Amino acid sequence: MSPAQRAFFRQLLEEERDALLQSARSTLEQMRSTDSEPDPSDRASTEEKFSLEFRVRDRERKLLGKIEEALQRIENGTYGWCAETGEPIGIPRLLARPTATLCIEAQERHELLERGHRP
């Protein structure tokens, strides 16, 4: 991977990380500014909305970890290389999933194993 490509993916990952962090801050501010609802049905609606937000934020928290790992791989020169085979992951796959650690063939094998099939 060329230095320009690494810089492109670093910027892409940093922008995604910043957007996720801003979204989390926005949710936190929204929760802080929400008063307790006196009406039980309004309170239930608010709690359900927050429950959904927490699930979304949990997925985003996991993605943030993957983004930080990908940024570390860019720094140490292993970004874009399959962790299993050592082969290049490929630019199209990295554009679709910048946090990918496996080439498409290795990912397909893992998915087959998860489903209980032999590759």
mmCIF file of C-alpha atoms in Angstrom:
data_model
loop_
_atom_site.group_PDB
_atom_site.id
_atom_site.type_symbol
_atom_site.label_atom_id
_atom_site.label_comp_id
_atom_site.label_asym_id
_atom_site.label_seq_id
_atom_site.Cartn_x
_atom_site.Cartn_y
_atom_site.Cartn_z
ATOM 1 C CA MET A 1 0.000 0.000 0.000
ATOM 2 C CA SER A 2 1.385 3.363 -0.972
ATOM 3 C CA PRO A 3 1.879 6.218 1.510
ATOM 4 C CA ALA A 4 -0.950 8.135 -0.196
ATOM 5 C CA GLN A 5 -3.316 5.178 0.240
ATOM 6 C CA ARG A 6 -2.346 4.816 3.910
ATOM 7 C CA ALA A 7 -2.967 8.539 4.406
ATOM 8 C CA PHE A 8 -6.355 8.224 2.693
ATOM 9 C CA PHE A 9 -7.434 5.363 4.954
ATOM 10 C CA ARG A 10 -6.061 7.102 8.056
ATOM 11 C CA GLN A 11 -8.169 10.156 7.254
ATOM 12 C CA LEU A 12 -11.217 8.009 6.479
ATOM 13 C CA LEU A 13 -10.899 6.139 9.789
ATOM 14 C CA GLU A 14 -10.247 9.317 11.781
ATOM 15 C CA GLU A 15 -13.318 10.996 10.274
ATOM 16 C CA GLU A 16 -15.456 7.967 11.092
ATOM 17 C CA ARG A 17 -14.082 7.904 14.644
ATOM 18 C CA ASP A 18 -14.791 11.617 15.091
ATOM 19 C CA ALA A 19 -18.347 11.224 13.783
ATOM 20 C CA LEU A 20 -19.012 8.341 16.191
ATOM 21 C CA LEU A 21 -17.630 10.314 19.133
ATOM 22 C CA GLN A 22 -19.746 13.341 18.203
ATOM 23 C CA SER A 23 -22.827 11.135 17.988
ATOM 24 C CA ALA A 24 -22.097 9.730 21.454
ATOM 25 C CA ARG A 25 -21.647 13.239 22.879
ATOM 26 C CA SER A 26 -24.909 14.328 21.277
ATOM 27 C CA THR A 27 -26.768 11.377 22.780
ATOM 28 C CA LEU A 28 -25.293 12.076 26.199
ATOM 29 C CA GLU A 29 -26.319 15.725 26.026
ATOM 30 C CA GLN A 30 -29.807 14.745 24.915
ATOM 31 C CA MET A 31 -30.129 12.338 27.824
ATOM 32 C CA ARG A 32 -28.900 14.948 30.292
ATOM 33 C CA SER A 33 -31.370 17.531 29.030
ATOM 34 C CA THR A 34 -34.359 15.175 29.190
ATOM 35 C CA ASP A 35 -36.443 15.693 32.289
ATOM 36 C CA SER A 36 -38.111 12.805 34.013
ATOM 37 C CA GLU A 37 -41.552 12.320 32.543
ATOM 38 C CA PRO A 38 -44.361 12.353 35.131
ATOM 39 C CA ASP A 39 -46.752 10.445 32.876
ATOM 40 C CA PRO A 40 -46.019 6.682 32.919
ATOM 41 C CA SER A 41 -46.641 6.227 29.190
ATOM 42 C CA ASP A 42 -44.367 9.174 28.335
ATOM 43 C CA ARG A 43 -41.712 7.793 30.682
ATOM 44 C CA ALA A 44 -41.959 4.349 29.064
ATOM 45 C CA SER A 45 -41.605 5.896 25.621
ATOM 46 C CA THR A 46 -38.537 7.855 26.701
ATOM 47 C CA GLU A 47 -36.988 4.778 28.329
ATOM 48 C CA GLU A 48 -37.574 2.721 25.174
ATOM 49 C CA LYS A 49 -35.934 5.443 23.088
ATOM 50 C CA PHE A 50 -32.921 5.470 25.416
ATOM 51 C CA SER A 51 -32.735 1.680 25.354
ATOM 52 C CA LEU A 52 -32.486 1.770 21.564
ATOM 53 C CA GLU A 53 -29.858 4.526 21.779
ATOM 54 C CA PHE A 54 -27.814 2.415 24.203
ATOM 55 C CA ARG A 55 -27.841 -0.548 21.816
ATOM 56 C CA VAL A 56 -26.725 1.671 18.948
ATOM 57 C CA ARG A 57 -24.004 3.254 21.091
ATOM 58 C CA ASP A 58 -22.783 -0.188 22.163
ATOM 59 C CA ARG A 59 -22.323 -1.199 18.512
ATOM 60 C CA GLU A 60 -20.570 2.101 17.890
ATOM 61 C CA ARG A 61 -18.318 1.532 20.928
ATOM 62 C CA LYS A 62 -17.216 -1.786 19.439
ATOM 63 C CA LEU A 63 -16.621 -0.100 16.086
ATOM 64 C CA LEU A 64 -14.514 2.575 17.784
ATOM 65 C CA GLY A 65 -12.249 -0.156 19.120
ATOM 66 C CA LYS A 66 -11.875 -1.613 15.640
ATOM 67 C CA ILE A 67 -11.120 1.832 14.233
ATOM 68 C CA GLU A 68 -8.396 2.394 16.845
ATOM 69 C CA GLU A 69 -6.916 -1.012 16.004
ATOM 70 C CA ALA A 70 -6.959 -0.174 12.293
ATOM 71 C CA LEU A 71 -5.228 3.152 12.949
ATOM 72 C CA GLN A 72 -2.592 1.295 14.957
ATOM 73 C CA ARG A 73 -2.104 -1.132 12.039
ATOM 74 C CA ILE A 74 -1.578 1.855 9.733
ATOM 75 C CA GLU A 75 1.092 3.136 12.117
ATOM 76 C CA ASN A 76 2.913 -0.195 12.384
ATOM 77 C CA GLY A 77 2.673 -1.012 8.675
ATOM 78 C CA THR A 78 0.344 -4.020 8.864
ATOM 79 C CA TYR A 79 -2.810 -2.274 7.615
ATOM 80 C CA GLY A 80 -4.175 -3.777 4.423
ATOM 81 C CA TRP A 81 -2.624 -7.210 5.012
ATOM 82 C CA CYS A 82 -4.672 -10.261 5.969
ATOM 83 C CA ALA A 83 -4.011 -11.261 9.568
ATOM 84 C CA GLU A 84 -4.543 -14.910 8.675
ATOM 85 C CA THR A 85 -2.844 -15.401 5.312
ATOM 86 C CA GLY A 86 -0.508 -12.418 5.033
ATOM 87 C CA GLU A 87 -1.996 -11.632 1.612
ATOM 88 C CA PRO A 88 -3.177 -8.126 0.665
ATOM 89 C CA ILE A 89 -6.771 -7.456 1.684
ATOM 90 C CA GLY A 90 -7.490 -5.358 -1.387
ATOM 91 C CA ILE A 91 -8.511 -1.744 -1.777
ATOM 92 C CA PRO A 92 -12.160 -2.462 -2.751
ATOM 93 C CA ARG A 93 -12.674 -4.488 0.457
ATOM 94 C CA LEU A 94 -10.977 -1.813 2.566
ATOM 95 C CA LEU A 95 -13.162 0.863 0.979
ATOM 96 C CA ALA A 96 -16.240 -1.175 1.898
ATOM 97 C CA ARG A 97 -14.939 -2.063 5.384
ATOM 98 C CA PRO A 98 -11.928 0.029 6.418
ATOM 99 C CA THR A 99 -11.528 -1.957 9.649
ATOM 100 C CA ALA A 100 -11.172 -5.309 7.850
ATOM 101 C CA THR A 101 -8.399 -7.572 9.115
ATOM 102 C CA LEU A 102 -9.020 -10.520 6.797
ATOM 103 C CA CYS A 103 -8.944 -10.864 3.023
ATOM 104 C CA ILE A 104 -12.238 -11.909 1.468
ATOM 105 C CA GLU A 105 -11.254 -15.584 1.188
ATOM 106 C CA ALA A 106 -10.231 -15.804 4.862
ATOM 107 C CA GLN A 107 -13.400 -13.951 5.902
ATOM 108 C CA GLU A 108 -15.545 -16.386 3.907
ATOM 109 C CA ARG A 109 -13.814 -19.325 5.641
ATOM 110 C CA HIS A 110 -14.498 -17.796 9.049
ATOM 111 C CA GLU A 111 -18.147 -17.232 8.187
ATOM 112 C CA LEU A 112 -18.520 -20.836 7.012
ATOM 113 C CA LEU A 113 -16.981 -22.083 10.241
ATOM 114 C CA GLU A 114 -19.299 -19.884 12.280
ATOM 115 C CA ARG A 115 -22.263 -21.467 10.511
ATOM 116 C CA GLY A 116 -20.887 -24.910 11.257
ATOM 117 C CA HIS A 117 -19.769 -25.754 7.736
ATOM 118 C CA ARG A 118 -16.388 -27.010 6.690
ATOM 119 C CA PRO A 119 -14.547 -24.801 4.167
#
